[in-house]
Coordinates of C-alpha atoms in Angstrom, one line a residue:
Chain A
X1 CA 44.7 -11.4 -14.1
X2 CA 40.9 -12.5 -13.7
X3 CA 38.7 -10.7 -11.4
X4 CA 38.8 -13.8 -8.8
X5 CA 42.2 -13.1 -8.4
X6 CA 41.6 -9.3 -7.8
X7 CA 39.3 -10.1 -5.2
X8 CA 41.5 -12.6 -3.6
X9 CA 44.2 -9.8 -3.4
X10 CA 41.7 -7.6 -1.9
X11 CA 40.6 -10.4 0.7
X12 CA 44.3 -10.6 1.7
X13 CA 44.3 -7.1 2.0
X14 CA 41.8 -7.4 4.5
X15 CA 43.2 -10.3 6.3
X16 CA 40.2 -12.6 5.2
X17 CA 42.4 -15.4 4.0
X18 CA 43.5 -18.4 5.9
X19 CA 47.3 -18.5 6.6
X20 CA 48.2 -21.0 3.7
X21 CA 46.4 -18.7 1.2
X22 CA 47.7 -15.5 2.6
X23 CA 51.3 -16.7 2.3
X24 CA 50.7 -17.7 -1.4
X25 CA 49.2 -14.5 -2.1
X26 CA 52.0 -12.5 -0.6
X27 CA 54.5 -14.6 -2.7
X28 CA 52.2 -13.6 -5.7
X29 CA 52.1 -10.1 -5.1
X30 CA 55.9 -9.7 -4.6
X31 CA 56.6 -11.5 -7.9
X32 CA 54.1 -9.3 -10.2
X33 CA 54.3 -5.8 -10.6
X34 CA 50.6 -5.4 -11.5
X35 CA 49.5 -7.4 -8.6
X36 CA 51.6 -5.5 -6.4
X37 CA 50.3 -2.3 -7.6
X38 CA 46.6 -3.4 -7.1
X39 CA 47.4 -4.7 -3.5
X40 CA 49.4 -1.4 -2.6
X41 CA 46.5 0.7 -4.1
X42 CA 43.8 -1.1 -2.0
X43 CA 45.8 -0.7 1.0
X44 CA 46.2 3.1 0.3
X45 CA 42.6 3.8 -0.2
X46 CA 41.6 1.5 2.9
X47 CA 43.9 3.4 5.1
X48 CA 43.1 6.8 4.0
X49 CA 39.4 6.1 4.3
X50 CA 39.5 4.5 7.7
X51 CA 41.7 7.4 9.0
X52 CA 39.5 10.3 8.0
X53 CA 36.0 9.0 8.8
X54 CA 33.8 11.9 8.2
X55 CA 32.4 13.3 11.2
X56 CA 28.4 14.5 11.5
X57 CA 27.4 16.5 14.1
X58 CA 23.9 16.5 15.1
X59 CA 21.8 19.1 13.5
X60 CA 19.7 20.1 16.4
X61 CA 20.1 20.7 20.1
X62 CA 20.7 17.7 22.6
X63 CA 17.9 18.7 24.5
X64 CA 15.5 18.6 21.7
X65 CA 16.7 15.5 20.3
X66 CA 16.3 13.9 23.8
X67 CA 12.7 15.4 24.2
X68 CA 11.5 13.3 21.2
X69 CA 13.1 10.1 22.6
X70 CA 11.5 10.7 26.0
X71 CA 8.0 11.6 24.7
X72 CA 8.2 8.3 22.3
X73 CA 9.2 6.1 25.3
X74 CA 6.3 7.7 27.5
X75 CA 3.9 7.2 24.6
X76 CA 5.1 3.6 23.9
X77 CA 4.2 2.9 27.5
X78 CA 6.9 0.8 28.0
X79 CA 8.2 0.1 31.4
X80 CA 12.0 -0.1 32.0
X81 CA 12.5 -3.7 30.9
X82 CA 14.8 -4.9 33.9
X83 CA 12.1 -3.3 36.3
X84 CA 9.3 -5.4 34.5
X85 CA 11.1 -8.5 34.5
X86 CA 12.2 -8.3 38.2
X87 CA 8.5 -7.9 39.2
X88 CA 7.0 -10.8 40.6
X89 CA 5.2 -12.8 37.9
X90 CA 2.7 -15.0 39.8
X91 CA -0.1 -12.5 40.1
X92 CA 0.0 -12.2 36.2
X93 CA -0.4 -16.0 35.9
X94 CA -3.0 -16.5 38.7
X95 CA -5.1 -13.5 36.8
X96 CA -4.8 -15.3 33.4
X97 CA -5.6 -18.7 34.9
X98 CA -8.8 -17.4 36.9
X99 CA -10.0 -15.6 33.8
X100 CA -9.5 -18.8 31.7
X101 CA -11.3 -21.0 34.1
X102 CA -14.1 -18.5 34.7
X103 CA -14.8 -18.5 31.1
X104 CA -14.6 -22.4 30.9
X105 CA -17.2 -22.6 33.7
X106 CA -19.5 -20.2 32.1
X107 CA -19.6 -22.2 28.9
X108 CA -20.2 -25.4 30.7
X109 CA -22.8 -24.2 32.8
X110 CA -24.6 -22.9 29.9
X111 CA -24.4 -26.2 28.2
X112 CA -25.7 -28.0 31.2
X113 CA -28.6 -25.6 31.7
X114 CA -29.5 -26.1 28.2
X115 CA -29.5 -29.8 28.3
X116 CA -31.7 -29.8 31.3
X117 CA -34.0 -27.4 29.6
X118 CA -33.8 -25.1 32.6
X119 CA -34.1 -22.1 30.4
X120 CA -37.7 -22.9 29.7
X121 CA -39.2 -25.1 27.2
X122 CA -37.9 -24.4 24.0
X123 CA -41.1 -24.7 21.8
X124 CA -41.2 -23.5 18.3
X125 CA -44.2 -23.5 16.0
X126 CA -43.2 -25.2 13.0
X127 CA -46.1 -24.9 10.6
X128 CA -49.7 -24.1 10.4
X129 CA -50.6 -25.9 7.4
X130 CA -54.2 -25.1 6.4
X131 CA -56.3 -22.1 7.4
X132 CA -59.5 -24.0 7.5
X133 CA -58.1 -27.1 9.3
X134 CA -56.4 -24.8 11.8
X135 CA -53.4 -27.4 12.4
X136 CA -50.6 -26.2 14.3
X137 CA -47.5 -28.2 14.9
X138 CA -45.1 -27.6 18.0
X139 CA -41.7 -29.4 18.4
X140 CA -39.8 -29.2 21.5
X141 CA -36.1 -29.9 21.5
X142 CA -35.8 -30.2 25.2
X143 CA -38.6 -32.7 25.5
X144 CA -37.6 -34.1 22.2
X145 CA -41.4 -34.2 21.3
X146 CA -43.5 -33.1 18.5
X147 CA -47.2 -32.0 19.1
X148 CA -49.6 -31.6 16.3
X149 CA -52.9 -29.7 17.2
X150 CA -55.6 -30.0 14.9
X151 CA -58.8 -27.9 15.4
X152 CA -61.7 -27.8 12.8
X153 CA -62.1 -23.9 12.1
X154 CA -65.8 -24.5 12.4
X155 CA -66.0 -25.4 16.0
X156 CA -64.9 -21.7 16.9
Chain B
X1 CA 18.8 11.8 41.0
X2 CA 19.9 14.4 38.4
X3 CA 22.0 14.0 35.2
X4 CA 25.0 15.8 37.0
X5 CA 25.0 12.9 39.2
X6 CA 25.8 10.6 36.6
X7 CA 28.3 12.6 34.9
X8 CA 31.3 10.9 36.3
X9 CA 29.8 7.4 36.0
X10 CA 31.2 4.9 33.4
X11 CA 28.8 3.6 30.9
X12 CA 28.3 0.3 32.5
X13 CA 27.0 2.0 35.6
X14 CA 24.6 4.2 33.8
X15 CA 23.4 1.0 31.8
X16 CA 22.8 -1.0 35.0
X17 CA 20.8 2.2 36.4
X18 CA 18.8 2.5 33.0
X19 CA 18.1 -1.2 33.5
X20 CA 16.6 -0.5 36.7
X21 CA 14.4 2.2 35.3
X22 CA 16.4 5.4 35.8
X23 CA 15.4 7.6 33.1
X24 CA 18.3 10.1 33.9
X25 CA 21.0 7.7 33.7
X26 CA 19.5 6.8 30.3
X27 CA 19.5 10.5 29.2
X28 CA 23.2 10.6 30.4
X29 CA 23.9 7.7 28.0
X30 CA 22.0 9.4 25.1
X31 CA 23.9 12.6 25.7
X32 CA 27.4 10.9 25.6
X33 CA 26.6 8.8 22.4
X34 CA 23.8 10.5 20.5
X35 CA 26.5 12.2 17.9
X36 CA 28.1 8.9 17.0
X37 CA 24.7 7.3 16.5
X38 CA 23.3 10.2 14.5
X39 CA 26.6 9.9 12.5
X40 CA 26.3 6.6 11.6
X41 CA 22.7 6.9 10.5
X42 CA 23.4 10.0 8.6
X43 CA 26.5 8.2 6.9
X44 CA 24.2 5.3 5.9
X45 CA 21.0 7.4 4.8
X46 CA 22.5 10.5 3.6
X47 CA 19.6 12.6 4.9
X48 CA 19.4 14.4 7.9
X49 CA 15.7 14.2 8.7
X50 CA 15.7 10.4 8.2
X51 CA 19.0 9.9 9.9
X52 CA 17.3 12.1 13.1
X53 CA 14.4 9.9 13.1
X54 CA 16.1 6.6 12.8
X55 CA 18.7 7.4 15.4
X56 CA 16.1 8.4 17.9
X57 CA 13.9 5.3 17.1
X58 CA 17.3 3.3 17.9
X59 CA 17.4 5.1 21.3
X60 CA 13.7 4.1 22.0
X61 CA 14.6 0.7 21.0
X62 CA 17.5 0.5 23.2
X63 CA 15.5 1.6 26.2
X64 CA 13.0 -1.3 25.5
X65 CA 15.7 -3.7 25.0
X66 CA 18.1 -2.9 27.8
X67 CA 17.7 -6.4 29.3
X68 CA 19.1 -8.0 26.5
X69 CA 22.4 -5.8 26.8
X70 CA 24.7 -8.2 28.9
X71 CA 27.8 -6.1 28.3
X72 CA 29.6 -8.6 25.7
X73 CA 30.4 -5.6 23.9
X74 CA 30.6 -1.7 24.6
X75 CA 27.3 0.0 24.8
X76 CA 28.1 2.1 21.9
X77 CA 29.0 -0.8 19.7
X78 CA 25.7 -2.4 20.9
X79 CA 24.0 1.1 20.0
X80 CA 25.4 1.4 16.8
X81 CA 24.3 -2.4 15.9
X82 CA 20.8 -1.2 16.6
X83 CA 21.0 1.9 14.5
X84 CA 22.6 0.2 11.6
X85 CA 19.8 -2.5 11.6
X86 CA 17.1 0.1 11.6
X87 CA 19.0 2.0 8.7
X88 CA 19.3 -1.4 6.6
X89 CA 15.7 -2.3 7.3
X90 CA 14.5 1.4 6.0
X91 CA 16.7 0.9 3.0
X92 CA 15.1 -2.3 2.2
X93 CA 11.5 -0.8 2.9
X94 CA 12.4 1.7 0.3
X95 CA 13.5 -1.1 -2.0
X96 CA 16.8 0.9 -2.3
X97 CA 18.8 -2.1 -1.9
X98 CA 17.9 -2.9 -5.5
X99 CA 20.6 -4.8 -7.8
X100 CA 19.7 -3.1 -11.0
X101 CA 21.0 0.4 -10.3
X102 CA 23.2 1.7 -13.3
X103 CA 26.5 1.3 -11.2
X104 CA 25.5 -2.3 -10.3
X105 CA 25.1 -2.9 -13.9
X106 CA 28.3 -1.4 -14.8
X107 CA 30.0 -3.5 -12.2
X108 CA 28.2 -6.6 -13.4
X109 CA 29.1 -6.2 -17.2
X110 CA 32.6 -4.9 -16.5
X111 CA 33.7 -7.0 -13.7
X112 CA 35.7 -5.8 -11.1
X113 CA 38.4 -3.6 -12.9
X114 CA 41.6 -4.2 -11.6
X115 CA 42.9 -0.4 -12.3
X116 CA 43.4 1.3 -8.7
X117 CA 44.6 4.7 -8.5
X118 CA 47.3 4.6 -5.8
X119 CA 46.2 7.5 -3.5
X120 CA 48.7 8.0 -0.7
X121 CA 48.3 11.1 1.5
X122 CA 50.9 13.6 0.3
X123 CA 52.3 15.6 3.3
X124 CA 53.2 18.4 0.9
X125 CA 49.8 18.7 -0.3
X126 CA 49.0 20.3 3.2
X127 CA 45.4 19.0 3.2
X128 CA 43.9 19.6 6.5
X129 CA 42.3 16.6 8.0
X130 CA 38.9 18.4 7.9
X131 CA 39.5 18.9 4.2
X132 CA 40.2 15.1 3.8
X133 CA 37.2 14.1 5.7
X134 CA 35.1 16.4 3.6
X135 CA 36.5 14.8 0.4
X136 CA 35.9 11.4 1.6
X137 CA 32.2 12.3 2.7
X138 CA 31.8 13.8 -0.8
X139 CA 33.1 10.6 -2.4
X140 CA 30.8 8.6 -0.2
X141 CA 28.1 10.5 -1.4
X142 CA 28.7 9.5 -5.0
X143 CA 28.3 5.8 -4.2
X144 CA 25.1 3.9 -4.5
X145 CA 23.8 2.6 -1.1
X146 CA 24.8 -0.8 -1.6
X147 CA 28.7 0.3 -2.2
X148 CA 28.6 2.7 0.4
X149 CA 26.7 0.4 3.3
X150 CA 29.5 -2.1 2.5
X151 CA 32.4 0.3 2.6
X152 CA 31.0 1.8 6.1
X153 CA 30.4 -1.5 7.5
X154 CA 33.8 -2.6 6.6
X155 CA 36.0 0.4 7.0
X156 CA 34.3 2.1 9.9
X157 CA 32.5 -0.6 11.6
X158 CA 35.2 -3.2 11.1
X159 CA 33.1 -6.1 10.2
X160 CA 34.2 -8.8 8.6
X161 CA 32.8 -10.3 5.0
X162 CA 30.7 -12.8 6.5
X163 CA 29.1 -10.5 8.9
X164 CA 28.4 -7.9 6.5
X165 CA 26.8 -10.5 3.9
X166 CA 24.6 -11.6 6.9
X167 CA 23.6 -8.1 7.6
X168 CA 22.8 -7.2 4.1
X169 CA 21.4 -10.5 3.2
X170 CA 23.7 -11.0 0.4
X171 CA 26.5 -13.5 -0.6
X172 CA 30.2 -13.0 0.5
X173 CA 31.0 -12.7 -3.3
X174 CA 28.6 -9.9 -3.5
X175 CA 30.0 -8.1 -0.5
X176 CA 33.6 -8.7 -2.0
X177 CA 32.7 -7.4 -5.3
X178 CA 30.7 -4.4 -3.9
X179 CA 33.8 -3.5 -1.4
X180 CA 36.1 -3.7 -4.2
X181 CA 34.0 -1.6 -6.6
X182 CA 33.5 1.0 -3.8
X183 CA 37.2 1.3 -3.0
X184 CA 38.1 1.6 -6.6
X185 CA 35.4 4.5 -7.1
X186 CA 36.6 6.1 -4.1
X187 CA 40.2 6.2 -5.4
X188 CA 39.1 7.3 -8.8
X189 CA 37.3 10.2 -7.4
X190 CA 39.9 11.3 -5.1
X191 CA 42.5 11.0 -7.7
X192 CA 40.4 13.3 -10.2
X193 CA 39.9 15.8 -7.3
X194 CA 43.6 15.9 -6.7
X195 CA 44.5 16.2 -10.5
X196 CA 41.8 19.0 -10.8
X197 CA 43.6 21.0 -8.2
X198 CA 47.0 20.6 -9.7
X199 CA 45.9 22.1 -12.9

């Protein structure tokens, strides 16, 4: 007998076959002593195991066991789920919306102020080319303008 | 409300109270089912500390997910499912659900051997039930966790092949061959101990 057949006999024992397959298997098992022995052996060990599931007792006191569960629940800060789901959720949504709008408004205001140059002239010294010529160049982003100041050092 | 007030209440009433934040009701549920939840964790992990830790994690998780329990199954069934999933996750983390254990290799090379000693509880043998349980426990301890897990999920949790395959993330064929191998090994071990005694 092949492995497939052995597994099929087991599937029959476990009621995992459809009605047709189960009937075929029952006939097969009845007609062959070897297959019947396997079938009966599988049933015997299954029933023995199921009927005698080992029992394991908690190795510590129930109070001690519960105390850790309680501590873990408290430290996880979890509210009773149903309670929190019952709580009205509109305040939370409003808070979130107001915070988002506030941030967006602040960004828009900053951009606007920047564009209008209200934060003061953004003047940068670009270069001072030569010491003796005393040339100084300024560029203003807000005014979109570059000013070059040329001064002879001898005049000072 | 004290725990004593909850003593007479059925599980579903305690679950409803717990869902509304009644921690005392939840404590009563823990008190009723802690042994079974711990036992399932121990049967899978075979280690007291790990079983304690995972079963306690299961209770914390249950508290956090109480809203998801709608009473489709019993509370204990739901709890057992949580602890089994935690055990399977832990076994995966430990990479213990590997396919290359010696026994797996043996199984793959030899296929499923057909010889299955017929074990029938003999009343004349006068084995106490506790002794039978002790032997089955000992035999379970000789199985790899892949084989033991399949056996536990099938025989004790009464799950179908398809459900076991889903939980263990393997094929139905693998479940079938693991279950066959596990039963055969159990039968061989039990028969061997019986022979030793009769000598």
